[in-house]
mmCIF file of C-alpha atoms in Angstrom:
data_model
loop_
_atom_site.group_PDB
_atom_site.id
_atom_site.type_symbol
_atom_site.label_atom_id
_atom_site.label_comp_id
_atom_site.label_asym_id
_atom_site.label_seq_id
_atom_site.Cartn_x
_atom_site.Cartn_y
_atom_site.Cartn_z
ATOM 1 C CA ALA A 1 -15.874 23.891 15.965
ATOM 2 C CA SER A 2 -14.480 20.729 14.480
ATOM 3 C CA PRO A 3 -15.506 19.606 11.008
ATOM 4 C CA VAL A 4 -18.378 17.140 10.969
ATOM 5 C CA ARG A 5 -18.246 14.114 8.704
ATOM 6 C CA GLU A 6 -21.339 12.610 7.225
ATOM 7 C CA PRO A 7 -22.597 9.608 9.192
ATOM 8 C CA GLU A 8 -21.839 6.160 7.888
ATOM 9 C CA GLY A 9 -23.972 5.134 4.982
ATOM 10 C CA THR A 10 -25.144 1.725 3.945
ATOM 11 C CA LEU A 11 -23.288 0.023 1.145
ATOM 12 C CA MET A 12 -26.073 -0.525 -1.358
ATOM 13 C CA SER A 13 -24.168 -2.594 -3.883
ATOM 14 C CA ARG A 14 -20.873 -4.420 -3.527
ATOM 15 C CA ALA A 15 -20.622 -4.536 -7.320
ATOM 16 C CA SER A 16 -20.941 -0.745 -7.563
ATOM 17 C CA PHE A 17 -18.345 -0.305 -4.838
ATOM 18 C CA ALA A 18 -15.931 -2.669 -6.634
ATOM 19 C CA ALA A 19 -16.544 -0.802 -9.913
ATOM 20 C CA MET A 20 -15.812 2.502 -8.184
ATOM 21 C CA ILE A 21 -12.453 1.216 -6.916
ATOM 22 C CA ALA A 22 -11.593 -0.192 -10.349
ATOM 23 C CA SER A 23 -12.479 3.114 -12.010
ATOM 24 C CA TRP A 24 -10.384 5.052 -9.502
ATOM 25 C CA PHE A 25 -7.354 2.832 -10.240
ATOM 26 C CA GLU A 26 -7.943 2.845 -14.010
ATOM 27 C CA ASN A 27 -8.007 6.645 -14.111
ATOM 28 C CA SER A 28 -5.056 7.174 -11.789
ATOM 29 C CA LEU A 29 -1.988 9.177 -12.748
ATOM 30 C CA ALA A 30 0.139 6.055 -12.204
ATOM 31 C CA VAL A 31 -1.750 4.068 -14.858
ATOM 32 C CA ARG A 32 -1.598 7.006 -17.281
ATOM 33 C CA LEU A 33 2.167 7.124 -16.713
ATOM 34 C CA ILE A 34 2.411 3.375 -17.390
ATOM 35 C CA ASP A 35 0.489 3.857 -20.645
ATOM 36 C CA THR A 36 2.932 6.616 -21.629
ATOM 37 C CA ILE A 37 5.907 4.367 -20.892
ATOM 38 C CA ARG A 38 4.278 1.531 -22.846
ATOM 39 C CA GLU A 39 4.203 3.766 -25.943
ATOM 40 C CA VAL A 40 8.019 3.658 -26.063
ATOM 41 C CA SER A 41 9.058 0.572 -24.093
ATOM 42 C CA ASP A 42 8.049 -2.992 -23.462
ATOM 43 C CA LYS A 43 10.369 -3.322 -20.431
ATOM 44 C CA PRO A 44 8.898 -4.580 -17.128
ATOM 45 C CA ILE A 45 7.135 -1.991 -14.998
ATOM 46 C CA LEU A 46 6.474 -2.387 -11.279
ATOM 47 C CA MET A 47 3.800 -0.374 -9.527
ATOM 48 C CA CYS A 48 4.155 -0.238 -5.749
ATOM 49 C CA ALA A 49 1.005 0.261 -3.734
ATOM 50 C CA ALA A 50 1.146 3.036 -1.169
ATOM 51 C CA PRO A 51 1.105 1.878 2.453
ATOM 52 C CA HIS A 52 -2.253 1.542 4.142
ATOM 53 C CA MET A 53 -3.086 4.165 6.749
ATOM 54 C CA SER A 54 -1.701 3.390 10.183
ATOM 55 C CA GLU A 55 -3.797 1.398 12.659
ATOM 56 C CA ARG A 56 -3.162 4.299 14.965
ATOM 57 C CA VAL A 57 -5.929 6.279 13.227
ATOM 58 C CA LEU A 58 -8.393 3.687 14.514
ATOM 59 C CA GLU A 59 -7.413 4.731 18.047
ATOM 60 C CA ASP A 60 -6.670 8.447 17.630
ATOM 61 C CA ASP A 61 -9.138 9.670 14.999
ATOM 62 C CA GLU A 62 -12.559 9.976 16.630
ATOM 63 C CA THR A 63 -14.371 10.149 13.308
ATOM 64 C CA LEU A 64 -12.842 6.837 12.181
ATOM 65 C CA ARG A 65 -12.887 5.129 15.565
ATOM 66 C CA ASP A 66 -16.643 5.616 15.867
ATOM 67 C CA GLN A 67 -17.479 4.251 12.405
ATOM 68 C CA MET A 68 -18.494 0.628 12.761
ATOM 69 C CA ARG A 69 -17.254 -0.352 9.289
ATOM 70 C CA TYR A 70 -13.634 0.024 10.471
ATOM 71 C CA SER A 71 -14.172 -2.621 13.136
ATOM 72 C CA ASP A 72 -15.924 -5.014 10.727
ATOM 73 C CA PRO A 73 -13.379 -7.579 9.446
ATOM 74 C CA GLU A 74 -15.777 -8.766 6.729
ATOM 75 C CA PHE A 75 -16.124 -5.244 5.331
ATOM 76 C CA LEU A 76 -12.371 -4.593 5.507
ATOM 77 C CA ASP A 77 -11.619 -7.926 3.806
ATOM 78 C CA PHE A 78 -14.079 -6.979 1.060
ATOM 79 C CA VAL A 79 -12.486 -3.557 0.506
ATOM 80 C CA VAL A 80 -8.945 -4.963 0.342
ATOM 81 C CA SER A 81 -9.976 -7.845 -1.940
ATOM 82 C CA CYS A 82 -11.769 -5.393 -4.283
ATOM 83 C CA ALA A 83 -8.662 -3.245 -4.473
ATOM 84 C CA LYS A 84 -6.370 -6.207 -5.165
ATOM 85 C CA ALA A 85 -8.735 -7.662 -7.788
ATOM 86 C CA ALA A 86 -9.010 -4.304 -9.550
ATOM 87 C CA GLY A 87 -5.244 -3.854 -9.361
ATOM 88 C CA ALA A 88 -4.602 -7.302 -10.845
ATOM 89 C CA ASP A 89 -7.082 -6.716 -13.673
ATOM 90 C CA ILE A 90 -5.639 -3.309 -14.531
ATOM 91 C CA ALA A 91 -2.069 -4.632 -14.297
ATOM 92 C CA ALA A 92 -2.910 -7.377 -16.777
ATOM 93 C CA ARG A 93 -4.493 -4.936 -19.237
ATOM 94 C CA HIS A 94 -1.728 -2.331 -18.972
ATOM 95 C CA ARG A 95 1.085 -4.921 -18.785
ATOM 96 C CA HIS A 96 2.719 -4.140 -15.471
ATOM 97 C CA ASP A 97 3.210 -5.849 -12.113
ATOM 98 C CA VAL A 98 1.855 -4.659 -8.784
ATOM 99 C CA ILE A 99 3.744 -4.940 -5.507
ATOM 100 C CA TRP A 100 1.244 -4.952 -2.637
ATOM 101 C CA GLN A 101 2.025 -4.095 0.954
ATOM 102 C CA ASP A 102 3.777 -7.012 2.660
ATOM 103 C CA ASP A 103 1.438 -8.967 4.940
ATOM 104 C CA ALA A 104 3.992 -8.751 7.766
ATOM 105 C CA THR A 105 3.327 -4.996 7.946
ATOM 106 C CA VAL A 106 -0.476 -5.287 7.995
ATOM 107 C CA GLY A 107 -2.389 -5.518 11.262
ATOM 108 C CA VAL A 108 -6.093 -4.899 10.900
ATOM 109 C CA ASN A 109 -6.787 -5.676 7.242
ATOM 110 C CA GLY A 110 -6.388 -2.458 5.276
ATOM 111 C CA PHE A 111 -4.239 -0.767 7.932
ATOM 112 C CA THR A 112 -0.492 -0.704 8.597
ATOM 113 C CA LYS A 113 0.734 -1.981 11.957
ATOM 114 C CA ILE A 114 1.661 0.889 14.250
ATOM 115 C CA GLU A 115 5.291 -0.238 14.495
ATOM 116 C CA TYR A 116 5.688 0.287 10.716
ATOM 117 C CA SER A 117 4.068 3.722 10.704
ATOM 118 C CA LEU A 118 6.147 6.833 10.301
ATOM 119 C CA ASN A 119 7.654 8.177 13.486
ATOM 120 C CA GLY A 120 7.349 11.960 13.381
ATOM 121 C CA LEU A 121 10.241 12.345 15.808
ATOM 122 C CA ARG A 122 12.644 11.406 13.027
ATOM 123 C CA PHE A 123 11.565 14.520 11.142
ATOM 124 C CA THR A 124 11.466 16.912 14.100
ATOM 125 C CA MET A 125 15.004 15.915 15.040
ATOM 126 C CA ASN A 126 16.047 17.476 11.722
ATOM 127 C CA GLY A 127 14.342 20.759 12.641
ATOM 128 C CA LEU A 128 11.295 20.356 10.403
ATOM 129 C CA LYS A 129 7.843 21.162 11.750
ATOM 130 C CA ILE A 130 6.093 17.898 10.941
ATOM 131 C CA PRO A 131 3.095 16.731 13.012
ATOM 132 C CA PRO A 132 4.013 14.156 15.678
ATOM 133 C CA PHE A 133 2.139 11.457 13.798
ATOM 134 C CA ASP A 134 1.823 10.791 10.077
ATOM 135 C CA PRO A 135 -0.840 8.159 9.309
ATOM 136 C CA LYS A 136 -0.079 7.788 5.598
ATOM 137 C CA HIS A 137 3.600 6.830 5.354
ATOM 138 C CA GLY A 138 5.769 3.945 6.475
ATOM 139 C CA ASN A 139 8.973 4.182 8.461
ATOM 140 C CA GLU A 140 12.455 2.861 7.619
ATOM 141 C CA ASP A 141 11.576 -0.669 8.758
ATOM 142 C CA TYR A 142 8.570 -0.646 6.437
ATOM 143 C CA GLY A 143 10.765 0.680 3.636
ATOM 144 C CA ALA A 144 13.370 -2.046 4.146
ATOM 145 C CA ILE A 145 10.723 -4.787 3.898
ATOM 146 C CA MET A 146 9.179 -3.271 0.776
ATOM 147 C CA LEU A 147 12.545 -2.596 -0.865
ATOM 148 C CA GLY A 148 13.466 -6.258 -0.314
ATOM 149 C CA THR A 149 10.198 -7.303 -1.971
ATOM 150 C CA ILE A 150 10.841 -4.996 -4.936
ATOM 151 C CA LEU A 151 14.441 -6.198 -5.369
ATOM 152 C CA ARG A 152 13.362 -9.860 -5.268
ATOM 153 C CA LYS A 153 10.711 -9.181 -7.939
ATOM 154 C CA LEU A 154 13.224 -7.304 -10.107
ATOM 155 C CA ASP A 155 15.659 -10.202 -9.690
ATOM 156 C CA VAL A 156 13.012 -12.631 -10.968
ATOM 157 C CA LEU A 157 12.110 -10.358 -13.906
ATOM 158 C CA SER A 158 15.796 -9.960 -14.843
ATOM 159 C CA ASN A 159 16.635 -13.658 -14.535
ATOM 160 C CA GLY A 160 18.914 -13.124 -11.570
ATOM 161 C CA GLN A 161 20.626 -9.874 -12.577
ATOM 162 C CA VAL A 162 19.676 -7.786 -9.515
ATOM 163 C CA LEU A 163 20.604 -9.657 -6.341
ATOM 164 C CA PRO A 164 24.016 -11.196 -5.698
ATOM 165 C CA VAL A 165 24.241 -14.944 -6.084
ATOM 166 C CA GLN A 166 24.370 -16.599 -2.692
ATOM 167 C CA GLN A 167 27.332 -18.963 -2.575
ATOM 168 C CA GLU A 168 27.363 -22.005 -0.399
ATOM 169 C CA PRO A 169 29.759 -21.613 2.536
ATOM 170 C CA ARG A 170 32.909 -23.650 2.112
ATOM 171 C CA ALA A 171 33.366 -26.655 4.306
ATOM 172 C CA ALA A 172 36.162 -26.399 6.860
ATOM 173 C CA GLU A 173 39.300 -28.104 5.613
#
């Protein structure tokens, strides 16, 4: 028998839901680590958000596919905006920056496009017994986009000390 999830509930209060997300972020290990770093350093700190789950779960996971909230753009927009608002508020209070998932990698709001989801074949080729699909991680293309975003932010924070200076091509003589 497969596990049964509780049926969808009704969101009674958007304010309570937003407070729940804020509390979850505030009490996260990442924020506690930032507070520990802040005790000894005032250097810039970047927190990178984990990738959203893959859109593929909306097709493959029966328990998610059948929940109407995951096909409701208004609900998904609300969830993502609550998370970003809570993240911005916490970042301001704990003095760090947040790098959110690049919009180019997002399909359905709150989910990573399938083409940026981890391809299990890359792991099985190395002899590891990983499931054929991993809904929670990004692939190398996702990583390259996010690394570029992180490096650009670090370059800004360091006043141009991270990325090489782009020189204008010389005119032909």
